[in-house]
Coordinates of C-alpha atoms and ligand atoms in Angstrom, one line a residue:
X30 CA -51.9 -84.2 -34.3
X31 CA -51.1 -86.9 -37.0
X32 CA -51.9 -90.6 -36.3
X33 CA -48.5 -92.0 -35.6
X34 CA -47.7 -95.8 -35.8
X35 CA -47.4 -98.1 -32.8
X36 CA -43.9 -99.0 -32.3
X37 CA -42.9 -102.5 -31.0
X38 CA -40.7 -101.3 -28.3
X39 CA -40.3 -104.9 -26.9
X40 CA -38.8 -106.1 -30.1
X41 CA -36.8 -103.3 -31.4
X42 CA -33.3 -103.0 -29.9
X43 CA -32.7 -100.1 -27.5
X44 CA -29.6 -98.9 -29.1
X45 CA -31.3 -98.3 -32.4
X46 CA -34.1 -96.1 -31.5
X47 CA -32.9 -94.6 -28.2
X48 CA -29.3 -95.1 -27.4
X49 CA -27.7 -96.1 -24.1
X50 CA -26.3 -92.8 -22.9
X51 CA -23.8 -94.7 -20.8
X52 CA -20.3 -93.7 -19.8
X53 CA -18.6 -96.6 -21.5
X54 CA -19.5 -98.5 -24.7
X55 CA -17.6 -101.6 -25.6
X56 CA -17.6 -103.0 -29.1
X57 CA -17.1 -106.7 -29.3
X58 CA -16.6 -108.3 -32.7
X59 CA -16.9 -112.1 -33.1
X60 CA -16.3 -114.6 -35.9
X61 CA -18.5 -117.6 -35.7
X62 CA -16.5 -120.9 -36.3
X63 CA -17.9 -123.1 -39.0
X64 CA -18.8 -126.4 -37.6
X65 CA -19.7 -125.1 -34.2
X66 CA -22.6 -123.1 -35.4
X67 CA -25.3 -125.0 -33.3
X68 CA -23.3 -124.2 -30.2
X69 CA -23.1 -120.6 -31.2
X70 CA -26.8 -120.4 -32.0
X71 CA -27.7 -121.7 -28.5
X72 CA -25.4 -119.1 -26.9
X73 CA -27.0 -116.3 -29.0
X74 CA -30.5 -117.4 -28.2
X75 CA -29.6 -117.4 -24.5
X76 CA -28.0 -113.8 -24.8
X77 CA -31.0 -112.5 -26.8
X78 CA -33.4 -113.7 -24.1
X79 CA -31.5 -112.3 -21.2
X80 CA -29.2 -109.5 -22.1
X81 CA -30.2 -107.6 -25.1
X82 CA -31.8 -104.2 -24.1
X83 CA -35.2 -103.6 -25.6
X84 CA -36.1 -100.1 -26.9
X85 CA -38.8 -99.7 -24.2
X86 CA -36.3 -100.3 -21.4
X87 CA -33.9 -97.7 -23.0
X88 CA -36.6 -95.3 -23.5
X89 CA -37.8 -95.3 -19.9
X90 CA -34.2 -94.8 -18.7
X91 CA -33.8 -92.0 -21.1
X92 CA -37.0 -90.2 -19.9
X93 CA -35.6 -90.1 -16.3
X94 CA -32.5 -88.5 -17.7
X95 CA -34.4 -85.9 -19.7
X96 CA -36.7 -84.9 -16.8
X97 CA -33.5 -84.3 -14.6
X98 CA -32.0 -82.2 -17.3
X99 CA -35.1 -80.1 -17.7
X100 CA -35.0 -79.1 -14.2
X101 CA -31.4 -78.2 -14.6
X102 CA -29.7 -81.1 -12.9
X103 CA -26.6 -82.6 -14.4
X104 CA -27.5 -85.3 -17.0
X105 CA -26.5 -88.4 -15.3
X106 CA -25.2 -91.3 -17.3
X107 CA -27.5 -94.2 -16.9
X108 CA -26.4 -96.8 -14.4
X109 CA -27.8 -100.0 -16.0
X110 CA -25.8 -102.1 -18.4
X111 CA -27.2 -101.9 -22.0
X112 CA -26.5 -104.5 -24.7
X113 CA -27.1 -104.6 -28.3
X114 CA -26.2 -107.0 -31.2
X115 CA -25.8 -106.8 -35.0
X116 CA -24.9 -109.2 -37.8
X117 CA -22.7 -108.7 -40.8
X118 CA -24.0 -110.2 -44.1
X119 CA -21.7 -113.0 -43.5
X120 CA -22.9 -113.6 -40.1
X121 CA -26.5 -113.6 -41.3
X122 CA -25.8 -116.2 -44.0
X123 CA -24.1 -118.5 -41.4
X124 CA -26.9 -118.3 -39.1
X125 CA -29.8 -118.3 -41.4
X126 CA -28.5 -120.1 -44.5
X127 CA -26.5 -119.0 -47.5
X128 CA -28.4 -116.3 -49.5
X129 CA -30.3 -114.8 -46.7
X130 CA -28.4 -111.6 -46.8
X131 CA -29.5 -111.1 -50.5
X132 CA -33.0 -110.4 -49.0
X133 CA -31.7 -106.9 -48.4
X134 CA -32.3 -104.5 -51.3
X135 CA -29.3 -102.5 -49.8
X136 CA -26.3 -104.0 -51.7
X137 CA -23.9 -102.0 -49.6
X138 CA -24.8 -104.1 -46.6
X139 CA -24.5 -107.3 -48.6
X140 CA -21.2 -106.3 -50.2
X141 CA -19.6 -104.9 -46.9
X142 CA -18.0 -101.7 -46.0
X143 CA -14.5 -102.6 -47.1
X144 CA -15.8 -103.1 -50.8
X145 CA -17.3 -99.4 -50.3
X146 CA -14.0 -97.9 -49.0
X147 CA -12.8 -96.4 -52.1
X148 CA -16.2 -94.7 -52.7
X149 CA -16.1 -93.4 -49.1
X150 CA -12.8 -91.7 -49.9
X151 CA -10.6 -94.0 -47.7
X152 CA -7.0 -94.9 -48.5
X153 CA -7.1 -98.2 -50.4
X154 CA -4.6 -100.6 -51.7
X155 CA -3.8 -99.7 -55.3
X156 CA -3.9 -103.3 -56.5
X157 CA -6.5 -105.0 -54.3
X158 CA -8.7 -102.0 -53.8
X159 CA -9.1 -103.0 -50.0
X160 CA -8.7 -100.4 -47.3
X161 CA -5.3 -99.7 -45.7
X162 CA -4.5 -99.5 -41.9
X163 CA -7.9 -100.7 -40.7
X164 CA -8.0 -102.7 -37.3
X165 CA -11.0 -104.6 -38.6
X166 CA -13.3 -104.9 -41.4
X167 CA -10.8 -104.6 -44.2
X168 CA -12.0 -107.9 -45.8
X169 CA -14.8 -110.3 -45.3
X170 CA -12.5 -112.3 -43.0
X171 CA -11.8 -109.4 -40.7
X172 CA -15.3 -108.1 -40.6
X173 CA -17.2 -109.6 -37.4
X174 CA -20.0 -112.0 -38.1
X175 CA -21.7 -110.7 -34.8
X176 CA -21.0 -107.4 -33.3
X177 CA -22.0 -106.7 -29.6
X178 CA -22.2 -103.2 -28.1
X179 CA -22.1 -103.4 -24.4
X180 CA -22.7 -100.2 -22.5
X181 CA -22.4 -99.3 -18.8
X182 CA -21.5 -96.8 -16.1
X183 CA -18.0 -98.2 -15.4
X184 CA -15.3 -99.7 -17.4
X185 CA -15.4 -102.8 -15.2
X186 CA -19.2 -103.2 -16.1
X187 CA -18.6 -103.4 -19.8
X188 CA -15.5 -105.6 -19.4
X189 CA -17.6 -108.0 -17.3
X190 CA -20.5 -107.8 -19.8
X191 CA -18.1 -108.7 -22.6
X192 CA -16.6 -111.5 -20.8
X193 CA -19.9 -112.9 -19.8
X194 CA -20.9 -112.9 -23.5
X195 CA -17.6 -114.8 -24.5
X196 CA -18.2 -117.3 -21.7
X197 CA -21.7 -118.1 -23.1
X198 CA -20.3 -118.8 -26.6
X199 CA -17.5 -120.8 -25.3
X200 CA -15.2 -122.2 -28.1
X201 CA -17.7 -121.5 -30.8
X202 CA -16.4 -117.9 -31.7
X203 CA -13.0 -116.0 -31.9
X204 CA -12.7 -112.4 -30.9
X205 CA -11.5 -110.3 -33.9
X206 CA -12.3 -106.8 -32.4
X207 CA -12.6 -105.5 -28.9
X208 CA -12.5 -101.9 -28.1
X209 CA -14.0 -99.7 -25.4
X210 CA -15.3 -96.2 -26.2
X211 CA -15.9 -93.7 -23.5
X212 CA -17.8 -90.4 -23.3
X213 CA -15.4 -87.5 -22.5
X214 CA -16.2 -84.4 -20.6
X215 CA -19.0 -82.2 -21.8
X216 CA -20.2 -84.9 -24.2
X217 CA -17.6 -83.8 -26.5
X218 CA -15.6 -85.6 -29.3
X219 CA -11.9 -85.4 -29.2
X220 CA -11.4 -82.1 -31.1
X221 CA -13.4 -80.6 -28.2
X222 CA -16.8 -79.9 -29.7
X223 CA -19.9 -81.0 -28.0
X224 CA -21.4 -83.8 -30.0
X225 CA -24.5 -85.8 -30.2
X226 CA -26.8 -82.8 -30.3
X227 CA -29.0 -83.0 -33.5
X228 CA -31.0 -86.1 -34.1
X229 CA -34.1 -86.5 -36.2
X230 CA -37.3 -86.8 -34.3
X231 CA -38.8 -90.3 -34.8
X232 CA -42.6 -90.4 -35.0
X233 CA -44.5 -93.1 -33.3
X234 CA -45.9 -94.1 -29.9
X235 CA -45.4 -96.8 -27.3
X236 CA -48.5 -99.0 -26.5
X237 CA -49.1 -96.7 -23.4
X238 CA -49.8 -93.9 -26.0
X239 CA -46.7 -91.9 -25.2
X240 CA -44.6 -90.6 -28.1
X241 CA -41.2 -92.0 -28.5
X242 CA -39.8 -88.6 -29.2
X243 CA -41.0 -86.1 -26.7
X244 CA -43.1 -83.2 -27.9
X245 CA -42.7 -79.6 -26.8
X246 CA -45.0 -77.7 -29.1
X247 CA -48.5 -77.5 -27.6
X248 CA -51.0 -79.2 -29.8
X249 CA -52.6 -75.9 -30.6
X250 CA -49.4 -74.7 -32.3
X251 CA -49.2 -75.9 -36.1
X252 CA -45.5 -76.4 -35.7
X253 CA -46.5 -79.6 -33.6
X254 CA -47.4 -81.3 -36.8
X255 CA -43.8 -81.4 -38.1
X256 CA -41.5 -80.6 -35.2
X257 CA -40.8 -82.3 -31.9
X258 CA -39.1 -79.2 -30.6
X259 CA -37.4 -76.3 -32.3
X260 CA -34.9 -77.6 -34.8
X261 CA -36.0 -81.3 -34.4
X262 CA -37.9 -82.3 -37.4
X263 CA -40.3 -85.3 -37.2
X264 CA -39.9 -88.1 -39.6
X265 CA -41.4 -91.6 -40.1
X266 CA -39.9 -94.5 -38.2
X267 CA -39.6 -96.6 -41.4
X268 CA -36.5 -94.5 -42.2
X269 CA -34.7 -96.1 -39.3
X270 CA -36.6 -99.4 -38.5
X271 CA -37.9 -101.8 -41.1
X272 CA -41.7 -102.6 -41.0
X273 CA -43.0 -99.1 -40.5
X274 CA -44.1 -96.4 -42.8
X275 CA -41.1 -94.5 -44.2
X276 CA -40.6 -90.9 -45.4
X277 CA -42.2 -89.8 -48.7
X278 CA -39.9 -86.6 -49.3
X279 CA -42.7 -84.9 -51.4
X280 CA -45.4 -85.4 -48.7
X281 CA -43.5 -85.4 -45.2
X282 CA -46.8 -85.3 -43.2
X283 CA -48.1 -88.5 -44.8
X284 CA -46.9 -91.9 -44.0
X285 CA -44.9 -93.4 -46.8
X286 CA -44.4 -97.0 -47.9
X287 CA -43.7 -99.5 -45.4
X288 CA -39.8 -100.1 -45.4
X289 CA -38.7 -103.7 -45.9
X290 CA -42.3 -104.7 -47.0
X291 CA -43.6 -107.4 -44.9
X292 CA -40.5 -109.4 -44.8
X293 CA -40.6 -111.0 -41.2
X294 CA -36.6 -111.2 -41.1
X295 CA -36.4 -107.5 -41.5
X296 CA -39.2 -106.4 -39.2
X297 CA -38.1 -104.2 -36.4
X298 CA -34.5 -104.3 -37.5
X299 CA -32.2 -101.6 -38.6
X300 CA -29.0 -101.3 -40.7
X301 CA -26.0 -100.2 -38.6
X302 CA -22.9 -98.4 -40.0
X303 CA -19.8 -98.6 -37.9
X304 CA -16.8 -96.5 -38.7
X305 CA -13.7 -96.3 -36.5
X306 CA -12.5 -92.7 -37.3
X307 CA -9.0 -91.8 -35.8
X308 CA -8.6 -88.2 -35.1
X309 CA -5.2 -86.4 -35.2
X310 CA -6.2 -83.7 -32.7
X311 CA -2.7 -81.9 -32.7
X312 CA -2.8 -81.6 -36.4
X313 CA -6.4 -80.3 -36.4
X314 CA -5.5 -77.5 -34.0
X315 CA -2.4 -76.6 -35.9
X316 CA -4.5 -76.5 -39.0
X317 CA -7.1 -74.3 -37.3
X318 CA -4.2 -71.8 -36.2
X319 CA -3.2 -71.7 -39.8
X320 CA -6.6 -71.1 -41.0
X321 CA -7.1 -68.3 -38.4
X322 CA -3.8 -66.7 -39.8
X323 CA -5.2 -66.8 -43.4
X324 CA -8.4 -65.3 -42.1
X325 CA -6.7 -62.6 -40.2
X326 CA -4.6 -61.7 -43.3
X327 CA -7.7 -61.7 -45.6
X328 CA -10.0 -59.6 -43.3
X329 CA -7.4 -57.4 -41.5
X330 CA -8.9 -58.4 -38.1
X331 CA -7.7 -60.9 -35.6
X332 CA -9.2 -64.5 -35.9
X333 CA -8.5 -67.2 -33.1
X334 CA -8.1 -71.0 -33.9
X335 CA -11.4 -71.6 -31.9
X336 CA -13.2 -69.4 -34.3
X337 CA -11.7 -71.1 -37.3
X338 CA -12.6 -74.5 -35.8
X339 CA -16.1 -73.2 -35.2
X340 CA -16.5 -72.3 -38.9
X341 CA -15.4 -75.8 -39.8
X342 CA -17.8 -77.5 -37.5
X343 CA -20.8 -74.9 -37.7
X344 CA -20.8 -74.8 -33.8
X345 CA -18.7 -73.3 -31.1
X346 CA -16.9 -75.7 -28.8
X347 CA -19.7 -75.6 -26.3
X348 CA -22.3 -76.4 -29.0
X349 CA -23.6 -72.8 -29.7
X350 CA -24.7 -72.7 -33.2
X351 CA -22.8 -70.2 -35.4
X352 CA -26.2 -69.3 -37.0
X353 CA -27.3 -67.9 -33.5
X354 CA -24.0 -66.4 -32.3
X355 CA -21.5 -65.8 -35.1
X356 CA -18.8 -64.1 -33.1
X357 CA -18.6 -66.0 -29.9
X358 CA -20.0 -68.8 -27.8
X359 CA -23.2 -67.9 -25.8
X360 CA -23.8 -70.0 -22.7
X361 CA -27.5 -68.7 -22.6
X362 CA -28.0 -70.7 -25.9
X363 CA -25.5 -73.7 -25.2
X364 CA -27.2 -74.4 -21.8
X365 CA -30.7 -74.3 -23.2
X366 CA -31.7 -77.7 -24.6
X367 CA -34.4 -76.0 -26.8
X368 CA -32.0 -73.3 -28.2
X369 CA -29.0 -75.4 -28.7
X370 CA -30.5 -77.0 -31.7
X371 CA -33.6 -74.7 -32.3
X372 CA -32.7 -73.4 -35.7
X373 CA -33.1 -73.5 -39.4
X374 CA -31.1 -72.1 -42.3
X375 CA -33.6 -70.5 -44.6
X376 CA -36.6 -69.7 -42.5
X377 CA -36.3 -68.2 -39.0
X378 CA -37.9 -70.4 -36.2
X379 CA -40.8 -68.2 -34.8
X380 CA -40.9 -67.5 -31.0
X381 CA -43.2 -70.1 -29.2
X382 CA -44.4 -71.1 -25.9
X383 CA -43.1 -74.7 -25.4
X384 CA -44.6 -77.2 -23.2
X385 CA -41.8 -78.5 -21.0
X386 CA -43.8 -80.8 -19.0
X387 CA -47.4 -81.0 -18.1
X388 CA -47.2 -78.2 -15.7
X389 CA -44.8 -75.6 -17.2
X390 CA -44.9 -73.7 -20.4
X391 CA -41.6 -72.0 -21.3
X392 CA -40.8 -69.1 -23.7
X393 CA -38.6 -69.9 -26.7
X394 CA -37.3 -66.7 -28.1
X395 CA -37.1 -67.8 -31.7
X396 CA -34.0 -68.3 -33.9
X397 CA -32.8 -66.3 -36.8
X398 CA -32.1 -67.7 -40.3
X399 CA -28.9 -67.7 -42.3
X400 CA -29.9 -68.5 -45.7
X401 CA -26.8 -66.9 -47.3
X402 CA -24.2 -68.6 -45.1
X403 CA -23.0 -65.3 -43.7
X404 CA -22.9 -66.6 -40.0
X405 CA -22.4 -70.3 -40.6
X406 CA -20.5 -71.0 -43.9
X407 CA -21.9 -73.5 -46.4
X408 CA -18.8 -75.7 -45.9
X409 CA -19.2 -76.3 -42.2
X410 CA -19.6 -79.9 -41.2
X411 CA -23.1 -79.7 -39.8
X412 CA -24.3 -77.8 -43.0
X413 CA -22.7 -80.3 -45.3
X414 CA -24.4 -83.3 -43.6
X415 CA -27.7 -81.7 -42.8
X416 CA -28.8 -78.5 -44.8
X417 CA -32.0 -78.6 -42.9
X418 CA -34.5 -76.5 -44.7
X419 CA -32.4 -75.7 -47.7
X420 CA -33.4 -77.0 -51.1
X421 CA -30.4 -78.7 -53.0
X422 CA -29.5 -80.9 -55.7
X423 CA -31.7 -83.9 -54.4
X424 CA -34.9 -81.8 -54.0
X425 CA -36.5 -79.9 -51.3
X426 CA -36.1 -80.0 -47.5
X427 CA -38.1 -83.3 -47.3
X428 CA -35.3 -85.0 -49.3
X429 CA -32.8 -83.8 -46.9
X430 CA -34.7 -85.5 -44.1
X431 CA -34.4 -88.7 -46.2
X432 CA -30.6 -88.8 -45.5
X433 CA -30.8 -88.4 -41.7
X434 CA -29.6 -91.2 -39.5
X435 CA -29.8 -91.9 -35.7
X436 CA -26.2 -91.3 -34.7
X437 CA -24.8 -93.2 -31.8
X438 CA -21.1 -92.4 -31.9
X439 CA -18.8 -92.7 -29.0
X440 CA -15.1 -91.4 -28.6
X441 CA -12.4 -94.0 -28.2
X442 CA -8.7 -93.5 -26.9
X443 CA -7.3 -91.3 -24.2
X444 CA -8.2 -87.6 -23.6
X445 CA -6.2 -85.0 -25.5
X446 CA -4.1 -83.1 -23.0
X447 CA -2.8 -80.6 -25.5
X448 CA 0.6 -82.2 -25.8
X449 CA 1.4 -84.4 -28.9
X450 CA 1.5 -87.9 -27.8
X451 CA 0.8 -89.9 -31.0
X452 CA -1.9 -91.8 -29.1
X453 CA -4.7 -93.4 -31.2
X454 CA -7.9 -91.7 -30.4
X455 CA -11.1 -90.8 -32.4
X456 CA -14.7 -91.5 -32.7
X457 CA -16.5 -94.9 -33.0
X458 CA -19.0 -93.5 -35.3
X459 CA -22.3 -95.5 -35.4
X460 CA -25.6 -94.8 -37.2
X461 CA -28.7 -96.5 -37.8
X462 CA -31.0 -96.3 -41.0
X463 CA -33.0 -98.5 -43.3
X464 CA -31.0 -97.6 -46.3
X465 CA -27.3 -97.1 -46.0
X466 CA -27.4 -96.0 -49.6
X467 CA -29.8 -93.0 -48.8
X468 CA -28.3 -92.2 -45.6
X469 CA -24.5 -92.6 -44.6
X470 CA -23.2 -93.5 -48.1
X471 CA -25.1 -90.7 -49.8
X472 CA -23.9 -88.0 -47.3
X473 CA -20.3 -89.4 -47.5
X474 CA -19.9 -89.9 -51.3
X475 CA -22.3 -87.2 -52.6
X476 CA -22.0 -84.2 -50.3
X477 CA -19.1 -84.3 -47.9
X478 CA -16.6 -84.6 -50.7
X479 CA -18.2 -82.3 -53.3
X480 CA -17.2 -78.6 -53.0
X481 CA -20.4 -77.6 -54.9
X482 CA -23.1 -79.7 -53.1
X483 CA -25.5 -79.5 -51.2
X484 CA -24.5 -75.8 -51.5
X485 CA -21.4 -74.3 -53.1
X486 CA -18.8 -73.6 -50.4
X487 CA -16.2 -76.3 -50.2
X488 CA -15.5 -79.8 -49.1
X489 CA -16.4 -80.9 -45.6
X490 CA -13.5 -79.8 -43.4
X491 CA -13.7 -82.7 -41.0
X492 CA -14.4 -85.5 -43.3
X493 CA -13.7 -84.6 -46.9
X494 CA -10.6 -85.4 -49.0
X495 CA -7.7 -83.0 -49.3
X496 CA -6.7 -80.4 -50.4
X497 CA -9.8 -78.3 -49.5
X498 CA -10.6 -74.7 -50.7
X499 CA -13.1 -73.1 -48.4
X500 CA -15.2 -70.2 -49.5
X501 CA -17.0 -67.8 -47.1
X502 CA -18.2 -64.3 -47.0
X503 CA -16.9 -62.1 -44.2
X504 CA -17.9 -58.4 -44.0
X505 CA -19.6 -58.6 -47.4
X506 CA -16.4 -59.8 -49.1
X507 CA -15.9 -63.3 -50.7
X508 CA -12.8 -65.0 -49.2
X509 CA -11.2 -68.4 -50.0
X510 CA -8.9 -70.0 -47.7
X511 CA -7.2 -73.5 -47.9
X512 CA -7.1 -76.4 -45.7
X513 CA -4.4 -78.9 -47.0
X514 CA -4.2 -81.2 -44.1
X515 CA -6.5 -84.2 -43.3
X516 CA -7.1 -85.1 -39.4
X517 CA -9.7 -87.8 -39.7
X518 CA -8.9 -91.2 -41.0
X519 CA -10.9 -94.4 -41.1
X520 CA -9.1 -97.2 -39.3
X521 CA -11.9 -99.8 -39.3
X522 CA -15.6 -100.3 -40.1
X523 CA -18.4 -102.4 -41.3
X524 CA -22.0 -102.6 -42.3
X525 CA -24.3 -104.7 -40.0
X526 CA -28.0 -105.5 -39.4
X527 CA -29.4 -105.1 -35.8
X528 CA -32.3 -107.4 -36.1
X529 CA -35.6 -107.3 -34.3
X530 CA -35.4 -109.8 -31.3
X531 CA -38.3 -112.1 -32.4
X532 CA -36.9 -112.3 -36.0
X533 CA -33.4 -113.2 -34.5
X534 CA -34.8 -115.8 -32.2
X535 CA -36.7 -117.5 -35.2
X536 CA -33.4 -117.8 -37.1
X537 CA -31.8 -119.4 -34.1
X538 CA -34.3 -122.3 -33.7
Ligands
LIG25 C1 -14.4 -88.0 -36.4 C2 -15.3 -87.6 -37.1 C3 -16.4 -86.7 -36.8 C4 -16.5 -85.6 -36.0 C5 -15.4 -85.1 -35.2 C6 -17.8 -85.2 -36.0 C7 -18.3 -84.0 -35.2 C8 -19.6 -83.5 -35.2 C9 -20.0 -82.5 -34.3 C10 -19.2 -81.7 -33.4 C11 -21.3 -82.2 -34.6 C12 -22.2 -81.1 -34.1 C13 -23.0 -81.8 -32.8 C14 -24.2 -82.3 -33.2 O1 -25.1 -81.8 -34.0 O2 -24.6 -83.5 -32.8 C15 -21.6 -83.2 -35.7 C16 -22.9 -83.3 -36.3 C17 -23.3 -84.1 -37.2 N1 -22.5 -85.0 -37.9 FE1 -20.4 -85.4 -37.5 N2 -18.6 -85.8 -36.8 C18 -17.8 -86.8 -37.4 C19 -18.1 -87.7 -38.3 C20 -19.3 -87.8 -39.0 C21 -19.7 -88.7 -40.1 C22 -18.8 -89.8 -40.6 C23 -20.9 -88.4 -40.4 C24 -21.8 -89.2 -41.4 C25 -21.9 -88.7 -42.6 C26 -21.4 -87.3 -39.6 C27 -22.7 -86.7 -39.6 C28 -23.1 -85.8 -38.8 C29 -24.5 -85.4 -38.7 C30 -25.7 -85.8 -39.7 C31 -24.6 -84.3 -37.7 C32 -25.8 -83.5 -37.3 C33 -25.9 -82.2 -38.2 C34 -27.2 -81.5 -37.9 O3 -28.2 -82.1 -37.8 O4 -27.1 -80.3 -37.7 N3 -20.4 -87.0 -38.7 N4 -20.7 -83.9 -36.1

């Protein structure tokens, strides 16, 4: 077992390293009023002391949910209210003094997401270059200085939580964005695919000695050095939280350089990407029906829209990976936490005995590889954004790990009922990393929209720009189909910094 760093779980925010797993998550974006900053600082200090959820608290709640899921009980949504906060570069400058945000080597955070919109492939105004149709974040003025994320089991809980925050600030802030996300049935996103399955395994221990990311390989299995469980590769915490060893892509078992150096402002903080992504579900399924028709014509055998959709995502609606079950969903796989994400692309995952808890060893049957993309095409969303053990234009599998983020997305808007209703629904995409450049931005600007990278096959069907030519191999024959429509559109966003709580308090006094 490698020596892993001690994580300051009382200082790192719970949403960063663990997530809240609550049914409702409300985003509250505030602008601090110049001239009332002292009042706002007192309010913030109070909120930090009493309301913000620490990673240790979130980790203990998650462990209870994990234990229940392992014994086959439905995963309950946690019943406590969780709260996180993050600052934009402008917010940080207002609180800490002009120029503070420049301490970040990540210029994307400093400039703001609206300045990055064109590169991300968003629709922008031809003259000003600013994003079009965004509900917040399309300029410095509409980007929250402070963003709160309030989570709870009921809508009323998060509403009350947000109201209590506003009452604490009094007239020192104005609300510029308030929206409640909500987990929908089966932990799916609005197109209907199970989401939030694959996350990188963060190395590190609590001061009680337990690993933040539970380990399932017994210590005598060499896989335990690099993997938390099948398919979940371990990486160094500095990739997600400043002040810890980061990842050296060429020596993934060795702790890399401390991210953020010894800068006390950055320590235990993380950069947060928020993207409000509106999803046109009716248009998506019409496009999948059309894709199925093209595939039927090209192969001479019938395809369903669900199968076409699975090719676009890389998983069936229930989460079954296409690599493991190319022709139909398999509930034996999707219901098994170890098999749901227990696969690579190039090398098979060997069968193993997994240590489910201190008392139980469970048989993992292994998972086959799909190096040539015969089961799961190279263009599928999950392969575009995480080629796992495939080498690619940036280097080997270690460099892939470098672009991984901790994803914390939650859907917004009403459930899709199958009837066109023009409702605004989608995903409040959130991700944490210590380099937006290496993580979110690189995936979006290098791979998602490039038909040839990380592997040649087409542009990401969910996120890439149109029109898209998708190439796949069916029955040994190369086929190209086209996907002219776009069904995901950014309608808001921002780059933020979720500070460690001591650093934040020191800014406020
Ligand atoms: C509305 C937009 C989106 C939808 C509907 C969507 C849907 C999904 C689904 C269904 C999965 C598979 C479940 C899982 O592994 O958790 C997934 C995985 C993933 N998505 Fe997205 N996603 C969206 C936006 C994004 C964006 C903007 C990014 C950032 C580049 C992203 C990055 C990822 C990553 C890294 C994975 C995990 C892949 C893996 O490790 O196998 N997604 N997404």
